[in-house]
GROMACS .gro file of C-alpha atoms in nm:
model
  241
    1MET     CA    1   3.051   4.556  -0.619
    2THR     CA    2   2.926   4.802  -0.881
    3THR     CA    3   2.660   5.035  -0.744
    4VAL     CA    4   2.368   5.071  -0.982
    5THR     CA    5   2.102   5.340  -0.945
    6THR     CA    6   1.748   5.249  -1.044
    7ARG     CA    7   1.418   5.430  -1.068
    8THR     CA    8   1.069   5.375  -1.199
    9VAL     CA    9   0.964   5.583  -1.498
   10GLU     CA   10   0.606   5.636  -1.614
   11TYR     CA   11   0.526   5.745  -1.967
   12PRO     CA   12   0.233   5.721  -2.212
   13ALA     CA   13   0.220   5.469  -2.496
   14ASP     CA   14  -0.046   5.266  -2.677
   15GLY     CA   15  -0.320   5.443  -2.481
   16LEU     CA   16  -0.172   5.322  -2.152
   17THR     CA   17   0.050   5.455  -1.876
   18MET     CA   18   0.362   5.246  -1.906
   19VAL     CA   19   0.575   5.175  -1.602
   20GLY     CA   20   0.937   5.118  -1.699
   21HIS     CA   21   1.251   5.045  -1.500
   22LEU     CA   22   1.561   5.258  -1.561
   23ALA     CA   23   1.901   5.140  -1.440
   24LEU     CA   24   2.209   5.364  -1.440
   25PRO     CA   25   2.575   5.273  -1.395
   26PRO     CA   26   2.793   5.468  -1.150
   27GLY     CA   27   2.932   5.804  -1.256
   28ALA     CA   28   2.802   6.104  -1.444
   29ASP     CA   29   2.940   6.053  -1.795
   30HIS     CA   30   2.755   5.963  -2.112
   31ARG     CA   31   2.719   5.589  -2.162
   32PRO     CA   32   2.585   5.364  -2.437
   33ALA     CA   33   2.228   5.260  -2.369
   34VAL     CA   34   2.009   4.956  -2.415
   35LEU     CA   35   1.633   4.916  -2.446
   36VAL     CA   36   1.522   4.588  -2.285
   37GLY     CA   37   1.185   4.453  -2.400
   38PRO     CA   38   0.986   4.201  -2.193
   39GLU     CA   39   0.792   3.889  -2.281
   40GLY     CA   40   0.418   3.902  -2.346
   41PRO     CA   41   0.310   3.872  -1.981
   42GLY     CA   42   0.479   4.206  -1.911
   43LEU     CA   43   0.752   4.358  -1.701
   44ASN     CA   44   0.843   4.177  -1.379
   45ASP     CA   45   1.140   4.166  -1.143
   46PHE     CA   46   1.327   3.923  -1.369
   47GLN     CA   47   1.316   4.172  -1.657
   48ARG     CA   48   1.413   4.454  -1.424
   49ARG     CA   49   1.717   4.254  -1.314
   50ARG     CA   50   1.820   4.224  -1.679
   51ALA     CA   51   1.838   4.603  -1.694
   52ASP     CA   52   2.029   4.611  -1.365
   53ALA     CA   53   2.278   4.355  -1.498
   54LEU     CA   54   2.341   4.567  -1.807
   55ALA     CA   55   2.393   4.875  -1.589
   56GLU     CA   56   2.653   4.678  -1.392
   57LEU     CA   57   2.832   4.628  -1.724
   58GLY     CA   58   2.832   5.004  -1.780
   59TYR     CA   59   2.520   5.060  -1.989
   60VAL     CA   60   2.223   5.286  -1.926
   61ALA     CA   61   1.935   5.037  -1.949
   62LEU     CA   62   1.560   5.081  -1.970
   63ALA     CA   63   1.339   4.778  -1.922
   64PHE     CA   64   1.029   4.905  -2.098
   65ASP     CA   65   0.667   4.817  -2.039
   66ILE     CA   66   0.413   4.681  -2.288
   67ASN     CA   67   0.104   4.623  -2.070
   68GLY     CA   68   0.050   4.944  -1.875
   69GLY     CA   69   0.209   4.817  -1.556
   70ARG     CA   70   0.031   4.482  -1.562
   71TRP     CA   71   0.181   4.135  -1.537
   72PHE     CA   72  -0.055   3.879  -1.690
   73THR     CA   73  -0.071   3.552  -1.498
   74ASP     CA   74  -0.358   3.411  -1.707
   75PRO     CA   75  -0.220   3.288  -2.044
   76GLU     CA   76  -0.551   3.349  -2.219
   77GLU     CA   77  -0.570   3.705  -2.095
   78MET     CA   78  -0.211   3.760  -2.201
   79LEU     CA   79  -0.278   3.625  -2.550
   80ALA     CA   80  -0.589   3.840  -2.582
   81HIS     CA   81  -0.366   4.142  -2.526
   82THR     CA   82  -0.053   4.045  -2.716
   83THR     CA   83  -0.200   3.876  -3.025
   84PRO     CA   84  -0.356   4.198  -3.163
   85LEU     CA   85  -0.042   4.387  -3.066
   86LEU     CA   86   0.184   4.150  -3.257
   87ALA     CA   87  -0.044   4.187  -3.559
   88SER     CA   88   0.001   4.565  -3.560
   89PRO     CA   89   0.350   4.686  -3.654
   90ASP     CA   90   0.240   5.045  -3.602
   91ARG     CA   91   0.130   4.980  -3.243
   92MET     CA   92   0.455   4.797  -3.170
   93ARG     CA   93   0.655   5.084  -3.314
   94GLY     CA   94   0.458   5.333  -3.106
   95ILE     CA   95   0.544   5.142  -2.788
   96GLY     CA   96   0.907   5.115  -2.892
   97HIS     CA   97   0.942   5.481  -2.987
   98ALA     CA   98   0.785   5.594  -2.659
   99ALA     CA   99   1.038   5.389  -2.463
  100LEU     CA  100   1.319   5.511  -2.687
  101ASP     CA  101   1.219   5.872  -2.616
  102VAL     CA  102   1.243   5.804  -2.241
  103LEU     CA  103   1.586   5.646  -2.281
  104ARG     CA  104   1.715   5.930  -2.499
  105ALA     CA  105   1.586   6.188  -2.248
  106GLU     CA  106   1.803   6.039  -1.973
  107PRO     CA  107   2.107   6.272  -1.939
  108ARG     CA  108   2.346   5.976  -1.900
  109THR     CA  109   2.244   5.829  -2.238
  110ASP     CA  110   2.464   5.879  -2.541
  111PRO     CA  111   2.185   5.919  -2.800
  112ASP     CA  112   2.408   5.799  -3.082
  113ARG     CA  113   2.489   5.469  -2.910
  114ILE     CA  114   2.171   5.275  -2.839
  115ALA     CA  115   2.084   4.907  -2.886
  116ALA     CA  116   1.759   4.719  -2.842
  117VAL     CA  117   1.729   4.375  -2.683
  118GLY     CA  118   1.396   4.201  -2.650
  119TYR     CA  119   1.234   3.875  -2.549
  120GLY     CA  120   0.916   3.745  -2.714
  121THR     CA  121   0.684   4.042  -2.769
  122GLY     CA  122   0.957   4.281  -2.657
  123GLY     CA  123   1.187   4.134  -2.921
  124ALA     CA  124   0.924   4.185  -3.189
  125ILE     CA  125   0.907   4.551  -3.085
  126ALA     CA  126   1.285   4.581  -3.110
  127LEU     CA  127   1.274   4.441  -3.462
  128GLU     CA  128   0.998   4.683  -3.562
  129LEU     CA  129   1.211   4.973  -3.446
  130GLY     CA  130   1.480   4.845  -3.679
  131ARG     CA  131   1.235   4.806  -3.966
  132ASP     CA  132   1.127   5.164  -3.899
  133GLY     CA  133   1.481   5.280  -3.967
  134VAL     CA  134   1.576   5.376  -3.611
  135ASN     CA  135   1.949   5.436  -3.569
  136LEU     CA  136   2.038   5.142  -3.344
  137ARG     CA  137   2.382   4.987  -3.298
  138ALA     CA  138   2.244   4.635  -3.252
  139ILE     CA  139   1.919   4.440  -3.219
  140GLY     CA  140   1.913   4.125  -3.010
  141THR     CA  141   1.606   3.903  -2.976
  142VAL     CA  142   1.517   3.578  -2.807
  143ASN     CA  143   1.205   3.386  -2.916
  144ALA     CA  144   1.097   3.671  -3.143
  145LEU     CA  145   1.139   3.551  -3.500
  146THR     CA  146   0.867   3.779  -3.632
  147THR     CA  147   0.861   3.890  -3.992
  148GLY     CA  148   0.758   4.239  -4.096
  149ARG     CA  149   0.581   4.411  -4.380
  150PRO     CA  150   0.737   4.342  -4.722
  151GLY     CA  151   1.056   4.532  -4.790
  152GLU     CA  152   1.078   4.711  -4.455
  153ALA     CA  153   1.363   4.497  -4.321
  154ALA     CA  154   1.583   4.688  -4.567
  155HIS     CA  155   1.555   4.983  -4.328
  156ILE     CA  156   1.744   4.793  -4.056
  157ARG     CA  157   2.077   4.971  -4.008
  158CYS     CA  158   2.256   4.743  -3.762
  159PRO     CA  159   2.345   4.379  -3.694
  160VAL     CA  160   2.058   4.154  -3.582
  161TRP     CA  161   2.111   3.856  -3.353
  162ALA     CA  162   1.825   3.615  -3.286
  163GLY     CA  163   1.800   3.315  -3.056
  164VAL     CA  164   1.528   3.050  -3.049
  165GLY     CA  165   1.466   2.710  -2.894
  166SER     CA  166   1.468   2.417  -3.137
  167GLU     CA  167   1.145   2.282  -2.984
  168ASP     CA  168   0.959   2.614  -2.966
  169PRO     CA  169   0.615   2.543  -3.119
  170ILE     CA  170   0.545   2.914  -3.159
  171MET     CA  171   0.863   2.965  -3.362
  172PRO     CA  172   0.879   2.640  -3.567
  173PRO     CA  173   1.128   2.574  -3.848
  174ALA     CA  174   0.902   2.740  -4.108
  175GLN     CA  175   0.901   3.059  -3.903
  176ARG     CA  176   1.278   3.044  -3.863
  177ASP     CA  177   1.314   3.005  -4.239
  178ALA     CA  178   1.083   3.299  -4.309
  179PHE     CA  179   1.274   3.522  -4.070
  180ALA     CA  180   1.609   3.420  -4.218
  181ALA     CA  181   1.482   3.477  -4.571
  182GLU     CA  182   1.354   3.824  -4.480
  183MET     CA  183   1.684   3.926  -4.320
  184GLN     CA  184   1.892   3.781  -4.603
  185ALA     CA  185   1.684   3.942  -4.877
  186ALA     CA  186   1.720   4.279  -4.702
  187GLY     CA  187   2.097   4.253  -4.682
  188VAL     CA  188   2.095   4.263  -4.302
  189ASP     CA  189   2.399   4.147  -4.101
  190TRP     CA  190   2.209   3.873  -3.920
  191ARG     CA  191   2.270   3.568  -3.705
  192LEU     CA  192   2.034   3.299  -3.581
  193VAL     CA  193   2.121   3.066  -3.294
  194VAL     CA  194   1.904   2.760  -3.235
  195TYR     CA  195   1.931   2.622  -2.882
  196GLY     CA  196   1.886   2.247  -2.901
  197GLY     CA  197   1.601   2.100  -2.699
  198ALA     CA  198   1.474   2.435  -2.571
  199LEU     CA  199   1.106   2.530  -2.563
  200HIS     CA  200   0.936   2.867  -2.586
  201ALA     CA  201   1.035   3.108  -2.306
  202PHE     CA  202   1.333   2.886  -2.224
  203HIS     CA  203   1.517   3.198  -2.107
  204HIS     CA  204   1.266   3.285  -1.831
  205PRO     CA  205   1.254   3.101  -1.496
  206PRO     CA  206   0.917   2.947  -1.409
  207VAL     CA  207   0.682   3.201  -1.249
  208ASP     CA  208   0.418   2.956  -1.126
  209HIS     CA  209   0.340   2.587  -1.119
  210THR     CA  210   0.119   2.594  -1.425
  211VAL     CA  211   0.251   2.371  -1.702
  212ARG     CA  212   0.174   2.503  -2.049
  213PRO     CA  213   0.248   2.294  -2.360
  214GLY     CA  214   0.552   2.411  -2.548
  215VAL     CA  215   0.671   2.644  -2.270
  216GLY     CA  216   0.955   2.559  -2.036
  217HIS     CA  217   1.270   2.689  -1.872
  218HIS     CA  218   1.611   2.561  -1.983
  219PRO     CA  219   1.866   2.697  -1.732
  220ARG     CA  220   2.178   2.610  -1.933
  221HIS     CA  221   2.052   2.762  -2.256
  222ALA     CA  222   1.914   3.062  -2.066
  223GLN     CA  223   2.266   3.136  -1.944
  224ARG     CA  224   2.407   3.084  -2.292
  225ALA     CA  225   2.150   3.316  -2.450
  226TRP     CA  226   2.231   3.587  -2.197
  227ARG     CA  227   2.603   3.552  -2.272
  228ASP     CA  228   2.526   3.574  -2.643
  229VAL     CA  229   2.333   3.898  -2.587
  230VAL     CA  230   2.617   4.044  -2.380
  231ASP     CA  231   2.867   3.943  -2.648
  232LEU     CA  232   2.653   4.114  -2.914
  233LEU     CA  233   2.657   4.435  -2.713
  234ALA     CA  234   3.031   4.408  -2.649
  235GLU     CA  235   3.090   4.377  -3.023
  236CYS     CA  236   2.849   4.643  -3.149
  237LEU     CA  237   2.815   4.877  -2.853
  238PRO     CA  238   3.130   4.858  -2.639
  239VAL     CA  239   3.121   5.059  -2.319
  240THR     CA  240   3.477   5.179  -2.376
  241GLU     CA  241   3.411   5.317  -2.726
   0.00000   0.00000   0.00000
């Protein structure tokens, strides 16, 4: 079995002390690297395992933080934090750039071969890095069909893959259409996959017994979305390049 090395990294962003999770593949050579952005509640063990899984595939992976080390269990508290964040592209970019600086500072990282993958709020941050013109090899998002400020999608320099559940009330068809129109108008190499019957956060296993309307896990589509993300990285950021 591949031995992955992990460590916690603390760094400042958005007026908070962020607590990220860095996962390194075996060896000492330069490797392509991936930023992994979490859902609105924050960074938990499930997100950390995503980074570990990417390290097992040969990538340097940083699961970055958005809430200063907190995991929100109260949906209202989470929304109170994430709603203003999602309304501020500059704040999202600041969080993304701070994480990117940590990833680039890792000696194992090849700074010219970095991708960003994000879920929910973390996906919105990945997209804002692209709109800010960051040199990424790929952007992959799940449940993050956010649109940016007019014209800024033209700064995206890499393929964009997006996945969403067909029954996600937070990302309804009108939002899908707006995202697609933005990407198309900007000339981005983009793809959108709609997972039939899936709700919001379909990719994340249940964390408690609280049932929230429009939110639900879909194990089969969660596996498919992960495979789609891995395939995106294999195409745009191969480990053997």
